Amino acid sequence: MEKSQRTKDPWNATLYDQNHSFVSEYGNDLIELLAPKQGEKILDLGCGTGDLAKKLSDGGVDVAGVDNSSNMIAEALGKYPEIRFLVRDATDLGYSAEFDAVFSNATLHWVKQPKQALSSIFQSLKPKGRFVAEFGGKGNVQTITEEVIHQLKEEGISHSPDQFPWYFPSIGEYAPLMEEAGFKVIFAQHFDRPTPLNGEDGLKNWIEMFGGYMFEKVDEDTKNNIITKAERNLKSVLWEDGSWTADYKRIRVIGIKE
Ligand code: BEZ
């Protein structure tokens, strides 16, 4: 959960673990792509409450976890005190040639300065080290965000593209930035991953947990009104057989430090 350029820390780590554990559950697939070996030194960038770092540690990896949310890091340390967890920003990791791999799940879409993040990741890796990441790709959760923006405008609240809280690139946009940072891109994929949101309040919970930055200038009543209208309008699109499904689209990349 990295959020460069933000000042306050809005993350509720307990709620995150209760309602959104799917984020790290999907990350298990990415660990397969990482193919960690015993004894490797690996950085989990955007470790959240630490579940994937714990999995890596259980597999014999010498893991460190960083996140720019101090709430997330406090929760991770409480759950797994044996693991090194630190508050750091993706654009300024402060490591030099320390890691065999940098691993990042569901984080880099929060970082709107991708060049700085890639340069910092590159610096952190040993020569021949690998960067393995998955995050939101072009079109990610677009049905939801377009509806929320539409409702903001209906309420007379302006929303310009630079207020959009996320960076969702295509692989055509991201791979050249990786090359510019010095990586050899050996894998890149962009795919749909429809994601079930638990329960009748699943969409509301998702918007409240992840979409908070879209409501920075909005009072609580207006925000609730917008979410209720968005739920009503999206029911015919994202609700089926008693469950909400968010239109997640992911990109996955692997880069090697040459
Ligand atoms: C994502 O994992 O794709 C995501 C999560 C929260 C907000 C936006 C995107």
Tab-separated table of C-alpha atoms in Angstrom, residues 43 45 88-99 102 111 113-125 131 181 183 257:
chain	number	residue	atom	x	y	z
A	43	LEU	CA	12.347	-6.973	-0.555
A	45	LEU	CA	7.655	-3.506	-1.640
A	88	ARG	CA	9.655	3.532	3.343
A	89	ASP	CA	8.442	5.183	0.151
A	90	ALA	CA	8.753	3.358	-3.183
A	91	THR	CA	10.382	6.390	-4.773
A	92	ASP	CA	13.095	6.609	-2.106
A	93	LEU	CA	13.828	3.120	-0.809
A	94	GLY	CA	17.346	4.006	0.285
A	95	TYR	CA	18.933	0.631	-0.520
A	96	SER	CA	21.997	0.032	-2.649
A	97	ALA	CA	22.572	-3.356	-4.344
A	98	GLU	CA	21.166	-5.283	-1.353
A	99	PHE	CA	18.496	-7.602	-2.739
A	102	VAL	CA	12.256	-6.876	-5.324
A	111	VAL	CA	2.864	5.442	-7.079
A	113	GLN	CA	6.020	8.786	-10.088
A	114	PRO	CA	6.865	5.483	-11.805
A	115	LYS	CA	10.272	6.624	-13.072
A	116	GLN	CA	11.482	7.475	-9.579
A	117	ALA	CA	10.102	4.189	-8.206
A	118	LEU	CA	11.780	2.126	-10.957
A	119	SER	CA	15.082	3.895	-10.405
A	120	SER	CA	14.878	3.268	-6.645
A	121	ILE	CA	13.975	-0.406	-7.206
A	122	PHE	CA	16.866	-0.773	-9.679
A	123	GLN	CA	19.290	0.738	-7.104
A	124	SER	CA	18.047	-1.708	-4.450
A	125	LEU	CA	18.873	-4.785	-6.533
A	131	PHE	CA	12.010	-7.141	-10.138
A	181	ALA	CA	15.650	2.559	-15.617
A	183	PHE	CA	16.005	-3.297	-16.667
A	257	LYS	CA	19.028	-5.690	-13.554
